Tab-separated table of C-alpha atoms in Angstrom:
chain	number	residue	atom	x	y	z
A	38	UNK	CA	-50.877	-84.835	-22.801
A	39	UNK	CA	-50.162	-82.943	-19.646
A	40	UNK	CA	-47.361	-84.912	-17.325
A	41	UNK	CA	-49.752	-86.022	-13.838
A	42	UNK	CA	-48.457	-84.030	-10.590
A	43	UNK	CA	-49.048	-85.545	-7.596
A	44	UNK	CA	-48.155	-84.708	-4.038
A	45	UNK	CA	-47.781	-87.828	-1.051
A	46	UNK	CA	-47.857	-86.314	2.392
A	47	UNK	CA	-47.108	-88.567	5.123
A	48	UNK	CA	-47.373	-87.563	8.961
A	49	UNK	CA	-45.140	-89.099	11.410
A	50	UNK	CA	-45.020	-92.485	8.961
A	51	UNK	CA	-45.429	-95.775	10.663
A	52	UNK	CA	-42.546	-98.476	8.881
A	53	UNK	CA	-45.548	-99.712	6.602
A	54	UNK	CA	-47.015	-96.410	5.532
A	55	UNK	CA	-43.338	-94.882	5.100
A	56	UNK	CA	-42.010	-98.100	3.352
A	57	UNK	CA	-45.330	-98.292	0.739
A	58	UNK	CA	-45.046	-94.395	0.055
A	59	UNK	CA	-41.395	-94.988	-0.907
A	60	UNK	CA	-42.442	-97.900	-3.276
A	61	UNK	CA	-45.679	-95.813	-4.356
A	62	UNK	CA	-42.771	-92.740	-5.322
A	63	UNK	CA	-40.639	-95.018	-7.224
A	64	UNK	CA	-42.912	-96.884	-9.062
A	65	UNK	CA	-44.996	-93.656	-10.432
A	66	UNK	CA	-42.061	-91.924	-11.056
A	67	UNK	CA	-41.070	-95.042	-13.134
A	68	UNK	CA	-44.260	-93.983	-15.223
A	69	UNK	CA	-43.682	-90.564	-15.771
A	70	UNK	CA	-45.751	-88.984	-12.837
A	71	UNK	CA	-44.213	-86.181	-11.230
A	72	UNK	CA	-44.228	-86.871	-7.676
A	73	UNK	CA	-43.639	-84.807	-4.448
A	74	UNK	CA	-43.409	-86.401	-0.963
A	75	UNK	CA	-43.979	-84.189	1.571
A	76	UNK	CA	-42.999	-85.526	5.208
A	77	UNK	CA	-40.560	-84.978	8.090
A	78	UNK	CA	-37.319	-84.705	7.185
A	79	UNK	CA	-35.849	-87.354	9.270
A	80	UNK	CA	-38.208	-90.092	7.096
A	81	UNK	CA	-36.012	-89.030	3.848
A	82	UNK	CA	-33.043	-90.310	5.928
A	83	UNK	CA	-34.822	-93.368	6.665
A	84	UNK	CA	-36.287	-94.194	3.168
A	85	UNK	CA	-34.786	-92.207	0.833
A	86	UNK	CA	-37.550	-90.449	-0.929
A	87	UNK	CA	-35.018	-88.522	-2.998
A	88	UNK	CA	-33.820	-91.666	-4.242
A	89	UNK	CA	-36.890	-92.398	-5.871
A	90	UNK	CA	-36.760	-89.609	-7.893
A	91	UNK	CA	-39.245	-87.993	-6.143
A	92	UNK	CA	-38.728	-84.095	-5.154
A	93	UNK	CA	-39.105	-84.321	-1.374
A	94	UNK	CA	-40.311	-81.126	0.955
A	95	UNK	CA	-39.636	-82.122	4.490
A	96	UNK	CA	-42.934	-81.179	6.589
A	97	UNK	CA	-43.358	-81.275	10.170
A	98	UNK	CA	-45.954	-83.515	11.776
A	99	UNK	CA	-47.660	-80.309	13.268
A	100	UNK	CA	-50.716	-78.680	12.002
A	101	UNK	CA	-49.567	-74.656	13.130
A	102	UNK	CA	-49.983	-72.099	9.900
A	103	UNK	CA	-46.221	-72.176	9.371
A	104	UNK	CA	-46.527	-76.387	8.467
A	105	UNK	CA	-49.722	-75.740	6.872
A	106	UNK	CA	-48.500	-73.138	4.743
A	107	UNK	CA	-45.436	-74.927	3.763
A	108	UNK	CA	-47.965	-78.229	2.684
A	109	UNK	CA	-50.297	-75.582	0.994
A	110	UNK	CA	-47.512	-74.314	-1.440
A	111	UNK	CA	-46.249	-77.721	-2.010
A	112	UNK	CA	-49.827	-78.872	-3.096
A	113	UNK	CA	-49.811	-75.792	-5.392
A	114	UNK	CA	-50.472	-76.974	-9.110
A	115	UNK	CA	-51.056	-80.962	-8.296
A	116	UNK	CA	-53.329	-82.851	-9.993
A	117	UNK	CA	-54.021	-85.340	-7.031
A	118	UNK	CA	-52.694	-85.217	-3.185
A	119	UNK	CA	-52.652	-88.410	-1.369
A	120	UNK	CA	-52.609	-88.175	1.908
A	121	UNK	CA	-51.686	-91.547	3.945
A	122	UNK	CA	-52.938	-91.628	7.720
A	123	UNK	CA	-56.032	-89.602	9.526
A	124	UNK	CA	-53.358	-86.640	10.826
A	125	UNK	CA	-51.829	-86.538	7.758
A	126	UNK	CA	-55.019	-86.405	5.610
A	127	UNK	CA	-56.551	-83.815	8.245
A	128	UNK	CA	-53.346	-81.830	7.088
A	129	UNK	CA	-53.682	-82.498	3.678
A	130	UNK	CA	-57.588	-81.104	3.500
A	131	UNK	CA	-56.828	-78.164	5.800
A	132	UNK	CA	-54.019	-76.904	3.130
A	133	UNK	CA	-56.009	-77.790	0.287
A	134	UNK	CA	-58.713	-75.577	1.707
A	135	UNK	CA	-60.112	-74.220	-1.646
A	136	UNK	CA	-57.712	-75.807	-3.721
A	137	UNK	CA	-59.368	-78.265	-6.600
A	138	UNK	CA	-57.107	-80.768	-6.478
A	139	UNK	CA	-58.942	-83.975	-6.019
A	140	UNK	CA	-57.801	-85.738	-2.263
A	141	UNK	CA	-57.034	-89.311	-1.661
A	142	UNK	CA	-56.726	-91.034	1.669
A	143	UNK	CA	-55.358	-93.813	2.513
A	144	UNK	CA	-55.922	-95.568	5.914
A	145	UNK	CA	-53.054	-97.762	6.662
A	146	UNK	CA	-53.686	-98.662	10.821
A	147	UNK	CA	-56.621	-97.080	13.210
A	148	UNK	CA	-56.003	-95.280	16.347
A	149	UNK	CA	-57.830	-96.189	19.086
A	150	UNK	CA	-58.556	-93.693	22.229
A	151	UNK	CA	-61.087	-93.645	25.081
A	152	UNK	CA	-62.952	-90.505	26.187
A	153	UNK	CA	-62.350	-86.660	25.103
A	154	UNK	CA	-59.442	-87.855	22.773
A	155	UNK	CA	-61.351	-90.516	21.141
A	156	UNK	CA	-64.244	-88.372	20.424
A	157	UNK	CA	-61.666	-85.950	18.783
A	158	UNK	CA	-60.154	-88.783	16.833
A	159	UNK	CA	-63.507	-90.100	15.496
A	160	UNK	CA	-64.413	-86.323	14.445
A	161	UNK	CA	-61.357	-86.341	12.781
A	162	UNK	CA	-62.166	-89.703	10.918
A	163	UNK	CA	-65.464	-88.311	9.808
A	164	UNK	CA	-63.998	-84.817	8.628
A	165	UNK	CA	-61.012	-86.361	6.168
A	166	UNK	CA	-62.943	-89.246	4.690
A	167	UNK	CA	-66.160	-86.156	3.509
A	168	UNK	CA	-63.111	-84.601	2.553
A	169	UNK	CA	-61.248	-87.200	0.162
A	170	UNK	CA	-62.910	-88.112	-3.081
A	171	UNK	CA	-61.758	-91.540	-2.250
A	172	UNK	CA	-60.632	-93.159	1.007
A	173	UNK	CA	-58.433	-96.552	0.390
A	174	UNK	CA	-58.588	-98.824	3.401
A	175	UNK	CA	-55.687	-101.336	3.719
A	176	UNK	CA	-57.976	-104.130	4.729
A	177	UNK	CA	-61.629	-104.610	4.709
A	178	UNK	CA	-61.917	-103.244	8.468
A	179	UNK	CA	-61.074	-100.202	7.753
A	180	UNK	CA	-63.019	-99.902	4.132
A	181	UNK	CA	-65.737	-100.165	6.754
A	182	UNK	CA	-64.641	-98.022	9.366
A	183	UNK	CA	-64.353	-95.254	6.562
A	184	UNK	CA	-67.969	-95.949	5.181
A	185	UNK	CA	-69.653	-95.913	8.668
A	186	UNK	CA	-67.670	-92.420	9.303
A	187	UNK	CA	-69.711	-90.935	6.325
A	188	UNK	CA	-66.854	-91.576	3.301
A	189	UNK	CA	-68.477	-91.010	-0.418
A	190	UNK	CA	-66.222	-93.365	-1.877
A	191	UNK	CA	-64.312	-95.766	0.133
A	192	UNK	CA	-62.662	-99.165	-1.419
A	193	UNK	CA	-60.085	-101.861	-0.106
A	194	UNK	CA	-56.519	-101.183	-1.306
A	195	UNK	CA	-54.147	-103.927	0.025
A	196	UNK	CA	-51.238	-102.423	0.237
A	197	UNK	CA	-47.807	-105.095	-0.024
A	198	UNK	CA	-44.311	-104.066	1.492
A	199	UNK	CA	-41.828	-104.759	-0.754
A	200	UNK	CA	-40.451	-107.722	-0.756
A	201	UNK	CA	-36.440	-107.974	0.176
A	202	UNK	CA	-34.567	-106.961	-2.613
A	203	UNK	CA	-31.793	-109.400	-1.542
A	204	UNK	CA	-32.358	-112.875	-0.301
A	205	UNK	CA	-31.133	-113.715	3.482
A	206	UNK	CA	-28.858	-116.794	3.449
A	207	UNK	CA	-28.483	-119.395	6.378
A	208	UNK	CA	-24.669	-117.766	6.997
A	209	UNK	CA	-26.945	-114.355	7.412
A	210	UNK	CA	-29.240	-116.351	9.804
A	211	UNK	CA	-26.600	-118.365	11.858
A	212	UNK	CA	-24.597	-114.879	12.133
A	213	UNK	CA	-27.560	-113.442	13.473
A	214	UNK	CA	-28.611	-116.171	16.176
A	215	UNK	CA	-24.645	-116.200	17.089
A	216	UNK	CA	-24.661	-112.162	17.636
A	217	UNK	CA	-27.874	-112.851	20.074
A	218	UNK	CA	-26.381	-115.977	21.881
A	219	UNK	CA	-28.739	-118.346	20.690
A	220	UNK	CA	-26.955	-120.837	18.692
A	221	UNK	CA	-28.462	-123.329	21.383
A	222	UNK	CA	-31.729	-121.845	22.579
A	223	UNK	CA	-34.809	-121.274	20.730
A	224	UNK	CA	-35.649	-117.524	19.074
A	225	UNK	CA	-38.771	-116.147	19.310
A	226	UNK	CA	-38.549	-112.735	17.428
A	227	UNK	CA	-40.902	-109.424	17.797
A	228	UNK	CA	-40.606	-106.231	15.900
A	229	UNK	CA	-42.092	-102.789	16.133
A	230	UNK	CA	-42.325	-99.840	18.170
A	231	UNK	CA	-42.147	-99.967	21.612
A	232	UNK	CA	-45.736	-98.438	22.342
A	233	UNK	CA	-48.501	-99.421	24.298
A	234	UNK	CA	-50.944	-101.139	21.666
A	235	UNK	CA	-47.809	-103.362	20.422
A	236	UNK	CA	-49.235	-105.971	22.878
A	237	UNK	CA	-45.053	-106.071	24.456
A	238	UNK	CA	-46.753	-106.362	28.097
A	239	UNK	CA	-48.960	-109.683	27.302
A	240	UNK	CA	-45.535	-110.282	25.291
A	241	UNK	CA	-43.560	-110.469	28.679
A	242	UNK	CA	-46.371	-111.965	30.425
A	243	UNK	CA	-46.093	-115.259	28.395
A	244	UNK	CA	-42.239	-115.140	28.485
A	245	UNK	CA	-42.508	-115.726	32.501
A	246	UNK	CA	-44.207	-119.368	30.856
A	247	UNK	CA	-40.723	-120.225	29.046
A	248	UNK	CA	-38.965	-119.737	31.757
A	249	UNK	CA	-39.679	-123.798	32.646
A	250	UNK	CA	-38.450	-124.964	29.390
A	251	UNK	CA	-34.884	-126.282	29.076
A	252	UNK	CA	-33.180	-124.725	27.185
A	253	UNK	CA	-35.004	-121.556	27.807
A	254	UNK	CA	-36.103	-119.430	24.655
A	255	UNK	CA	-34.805	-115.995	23.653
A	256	UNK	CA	-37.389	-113.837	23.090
A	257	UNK	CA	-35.550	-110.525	21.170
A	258	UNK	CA	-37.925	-107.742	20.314
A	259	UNK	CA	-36.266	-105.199	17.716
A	260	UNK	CA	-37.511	-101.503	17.927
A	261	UNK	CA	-37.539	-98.386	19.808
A	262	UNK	CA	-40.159	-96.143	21.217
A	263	UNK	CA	-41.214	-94.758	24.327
A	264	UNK	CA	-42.028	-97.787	26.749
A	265	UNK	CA	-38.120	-98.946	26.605
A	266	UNK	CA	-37.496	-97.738	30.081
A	267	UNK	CA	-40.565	-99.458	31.496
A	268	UNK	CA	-39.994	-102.589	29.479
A	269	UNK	CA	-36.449	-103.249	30.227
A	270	UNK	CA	-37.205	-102.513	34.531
A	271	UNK	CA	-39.538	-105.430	34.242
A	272	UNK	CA	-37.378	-107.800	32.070
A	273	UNK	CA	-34.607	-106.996	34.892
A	274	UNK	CA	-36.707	-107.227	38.175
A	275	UNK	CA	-38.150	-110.389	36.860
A	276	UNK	CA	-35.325	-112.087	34.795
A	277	UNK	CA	-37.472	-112.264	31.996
A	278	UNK	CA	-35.679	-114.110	28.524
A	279	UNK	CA	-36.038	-110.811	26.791
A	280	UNK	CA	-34.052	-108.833	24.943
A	281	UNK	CA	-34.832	-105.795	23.461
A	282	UNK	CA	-32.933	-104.606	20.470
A	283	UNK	CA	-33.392	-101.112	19.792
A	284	UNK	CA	-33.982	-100.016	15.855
A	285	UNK	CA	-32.385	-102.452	13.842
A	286	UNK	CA	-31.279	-102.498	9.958
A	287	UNK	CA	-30.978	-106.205	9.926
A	288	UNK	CA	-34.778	-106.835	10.452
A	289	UNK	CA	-34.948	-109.880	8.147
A	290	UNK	CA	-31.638	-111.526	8.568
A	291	UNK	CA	-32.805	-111.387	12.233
A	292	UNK	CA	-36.960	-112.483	11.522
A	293	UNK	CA	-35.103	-115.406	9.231
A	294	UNK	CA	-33.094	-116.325	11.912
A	295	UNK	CA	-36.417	-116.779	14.526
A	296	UNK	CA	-37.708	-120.157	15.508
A	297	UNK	CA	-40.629	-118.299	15.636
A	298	UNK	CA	-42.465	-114.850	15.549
A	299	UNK	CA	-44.733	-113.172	17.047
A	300	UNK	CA	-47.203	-110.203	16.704
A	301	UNK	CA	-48.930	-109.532	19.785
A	302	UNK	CA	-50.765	-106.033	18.745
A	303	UNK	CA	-54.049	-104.641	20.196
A	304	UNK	CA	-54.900	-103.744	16.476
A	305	UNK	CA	-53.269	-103.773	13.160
A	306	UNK	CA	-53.933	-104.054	9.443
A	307	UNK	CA	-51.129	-105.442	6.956
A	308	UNK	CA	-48.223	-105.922	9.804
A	309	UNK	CA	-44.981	-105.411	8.236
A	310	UNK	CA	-43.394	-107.951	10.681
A	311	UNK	CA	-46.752	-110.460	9.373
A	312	UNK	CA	-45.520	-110.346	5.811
A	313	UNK	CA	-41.872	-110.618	6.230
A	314	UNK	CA	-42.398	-113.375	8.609
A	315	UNK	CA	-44.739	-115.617	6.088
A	316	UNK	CA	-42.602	-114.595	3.092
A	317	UNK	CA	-39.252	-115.888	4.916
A	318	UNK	CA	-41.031	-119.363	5.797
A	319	UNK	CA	-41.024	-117.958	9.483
A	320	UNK	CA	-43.939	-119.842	12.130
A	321	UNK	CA	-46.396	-116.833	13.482
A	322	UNK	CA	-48.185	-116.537	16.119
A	323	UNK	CA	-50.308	-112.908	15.668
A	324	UNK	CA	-53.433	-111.516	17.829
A	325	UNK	CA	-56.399	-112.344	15.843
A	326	UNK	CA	-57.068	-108.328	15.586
A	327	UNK	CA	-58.012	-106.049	12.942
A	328	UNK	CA	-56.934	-107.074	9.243
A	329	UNK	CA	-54.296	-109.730	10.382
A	330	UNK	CA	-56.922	-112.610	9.882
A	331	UNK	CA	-57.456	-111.224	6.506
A	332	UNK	CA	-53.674	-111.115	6.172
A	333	UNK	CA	-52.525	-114.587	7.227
A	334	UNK	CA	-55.175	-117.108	6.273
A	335	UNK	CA	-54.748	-119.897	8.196
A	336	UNK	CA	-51.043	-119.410	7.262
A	337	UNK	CA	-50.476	-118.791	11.271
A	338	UNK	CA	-51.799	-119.339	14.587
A	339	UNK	CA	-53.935	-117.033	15.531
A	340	UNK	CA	-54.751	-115.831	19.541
A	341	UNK	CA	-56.336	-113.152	21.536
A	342	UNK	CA	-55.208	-110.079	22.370
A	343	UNK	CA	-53.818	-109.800	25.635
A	344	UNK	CA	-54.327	-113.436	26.399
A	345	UNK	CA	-50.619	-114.181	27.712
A	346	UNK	CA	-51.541	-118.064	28.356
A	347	UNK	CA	-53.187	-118.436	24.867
A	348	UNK	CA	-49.789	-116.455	23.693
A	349	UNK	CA	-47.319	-118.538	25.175
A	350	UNK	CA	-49.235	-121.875	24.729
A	351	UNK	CA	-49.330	-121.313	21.304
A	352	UNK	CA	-45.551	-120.667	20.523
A	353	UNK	CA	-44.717	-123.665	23.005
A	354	UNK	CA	-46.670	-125.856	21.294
A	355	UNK	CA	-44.725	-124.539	17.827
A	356	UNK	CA	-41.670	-124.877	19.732
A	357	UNK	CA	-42.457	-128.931	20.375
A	358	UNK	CA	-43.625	-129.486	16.869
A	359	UNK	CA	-41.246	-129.392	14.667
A	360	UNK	CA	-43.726	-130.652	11.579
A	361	UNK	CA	-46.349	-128.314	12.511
A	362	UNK	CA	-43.723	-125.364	11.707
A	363	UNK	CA	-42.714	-126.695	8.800
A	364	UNK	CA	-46.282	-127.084	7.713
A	365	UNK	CA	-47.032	-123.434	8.520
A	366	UNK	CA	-43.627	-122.271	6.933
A	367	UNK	CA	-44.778	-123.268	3.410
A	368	UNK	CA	-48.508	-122.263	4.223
A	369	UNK	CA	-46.783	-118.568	4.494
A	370	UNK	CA	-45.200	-118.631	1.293
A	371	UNK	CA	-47.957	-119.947	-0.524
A	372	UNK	CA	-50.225	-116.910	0.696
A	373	UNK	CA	-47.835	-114.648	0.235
A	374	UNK	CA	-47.834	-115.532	-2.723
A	375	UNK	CA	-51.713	-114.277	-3.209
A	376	UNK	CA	-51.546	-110.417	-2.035
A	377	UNK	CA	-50.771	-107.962	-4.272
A	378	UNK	CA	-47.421	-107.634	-5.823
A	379	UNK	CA	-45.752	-103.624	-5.800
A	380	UNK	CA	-46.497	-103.601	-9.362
A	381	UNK	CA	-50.141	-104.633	-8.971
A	382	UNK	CA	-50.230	-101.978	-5.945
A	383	UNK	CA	-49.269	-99.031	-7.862
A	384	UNK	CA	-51.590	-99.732	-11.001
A	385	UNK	CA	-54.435	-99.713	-8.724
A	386	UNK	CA	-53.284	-96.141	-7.074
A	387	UNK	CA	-52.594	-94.940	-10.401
A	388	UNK	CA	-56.129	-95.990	-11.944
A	389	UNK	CA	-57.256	-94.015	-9.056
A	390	UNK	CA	-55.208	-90.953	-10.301
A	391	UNK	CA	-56.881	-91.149	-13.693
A	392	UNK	CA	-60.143	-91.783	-12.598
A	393	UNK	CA	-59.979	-88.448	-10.426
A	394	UNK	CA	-58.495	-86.573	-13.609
A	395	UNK	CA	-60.666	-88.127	-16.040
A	396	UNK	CA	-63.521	-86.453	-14.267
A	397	UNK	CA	-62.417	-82.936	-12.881
């Protein structure tokens, strides 16, 4: 029997998408698939592709011949290609071009755009899912997005970060909240890039709210990106409780550390910050958007996007109840305890593998 070849491309690699390619590489790798990742080179610093055993072929996020051709020979001879987000799937298909290798998509978030650009991106959609034999949507939204966009095969694949390989302790906590200077305040914690859709505006919106409370919360958001400058005016013209972080290694000691968190996003699917937060026994408050309601159960309290008095009433009210976080901390273990474990993830990829190969 023939040893499978597959090839992972990633784009510019969101923390999930980067994080569950990295796990995907290991764990097929572990089961004697040959596996190339092919992404920019600064994500094998990040995650460590090589690590995994994996041969790595660093790929800019462009789609010019030279990047094309560069994905096109490392596609040569693979039995499957997975691609994993719309510009790296539209990629993917343009240098498989006649190539037989069987495609596979999967659609970790959604991009949303008004006007000419959002006409592009929905062409886009509808061009990579006719392309991909079969289009795995990380949470029922986006199984349905895929379908409506014309996809001939598209199924839910719920993709799990993996869990911390090391448990945080209290002295990791404490050491955190000392660093930030709130040994005596309250710590609400955010995390992700500092874009537009994270929701960080509404975010400082509700902080002006907890400005009234004695002692006043911290509210530290860990992440970079390319509303920083904007961000940090605001929280300086208007004294705002907010601290933002820059890109962090020390996401979870920091997340365990949190009185609460908070996910204020226009849109997502399986937030990173969402499971780290219910694993760790950490109160969330999250935008009732996209697949987060699948996510979270009633494992959090849930508001609407960019309703800054919903936002900050609901992590105020947290704040005063000390039973009602408790309550919700073990109501996040327990459902994290019901998605898929990295194991469970990569069996279902791989069936998917030998499906495709069973039948070309």
């Amino acid at each position: 029997m023939t040893q499978l070849r597959t090839v992972q491309v990633l784009g510019g690699g969101s923390a999930g998408s980067s994080a569950h390619v990295r796990s995907l590489a290991a764990g097929l790798v572990a089961r004697g698939v040959r596996v190339t990742v092919c992404a920019p080179a600064e994500l094998d610093h990040d995650y460590d592709f090589l690590g995994t055993g994996a041969h790595f072929m660093p790929v800019p996020p462009r789609s010019d011949p030279l990047a094309i051709g560069v994905l096109r020979a490392a596609c040569m001879g693979a039995d499957v290609v997975h691609a994993h987000g719309l510009h790296a799937s539209v990629r993917a298909g343009l240098a498989l071009g006649s190539q037989r290798a069987p495609l596979v998509v999967t659609w970790h978030t959604r991009t949303h755009a008004e006007g000419a650009r959002g006409r592009l991106l929905r062409l886009m959609e509808r061009k990579t899912v006719r392309t991909a034999a079969v289009v795995l949507g990380t949470s029922s939204e986006l199984v349905d997005l895929a379908r409506r966009r014309g996809a001939r095969d598209a199924r839910l694949g719920p993709v799990s970060i993996p869990a911390p390989r090391h448990g945080v302790t209290e002295a990791h906590a404490a050491k955190a909240r000392a660093e930030l200077g709130a040994m005596d305040r309250p710590l609400v914690m955010a995390v992700g890039a500092l874009e537009p859709h994270r929701g960080y505006r509404t975010l400082l919106d509700a902080s002006r709210a907890w400005l009234r409370r004695d002692p006043v919360p911290l509210v530290a958001v860990a992440g970079e990106g390319r509303q920083r400058a904007w961000l940090q005016r605001r929280i300086d013209a208007e004294g705002l409780p907010v601290r933002l972080l820059g890109r962090r290694d020390d996401v979870t000691s920091l997340l365990a550390a949190a009185d609460v968190a908070v996910l204020p996003s226009r849109w997502e699917s399986r937030a990173p910050l969402a499971q780290d937060a219910l694993r760790l026994g950490v109160p969330l408050v999250a935008t009732a958007v996209g697949g987060v309601p699948e996510l979270v159960g009633g494992a959090a309290e849930l508001v609407p996007y960019g309703d800054a008095g919903a936002l900050a009433a609901a992590v105020t009210a947290l704040l005063d109840d000390p039973a009602r976080r408790a309550a919700l901390a073990a109501a996040g273990r327990a459902q994290a305890g019901t998605w898929p474990t990295e194991d469970e993830t990569i069996a279902q990829v791989l069936s998917v593998y030998d499906e495709l190969c069973a039948g070309g």
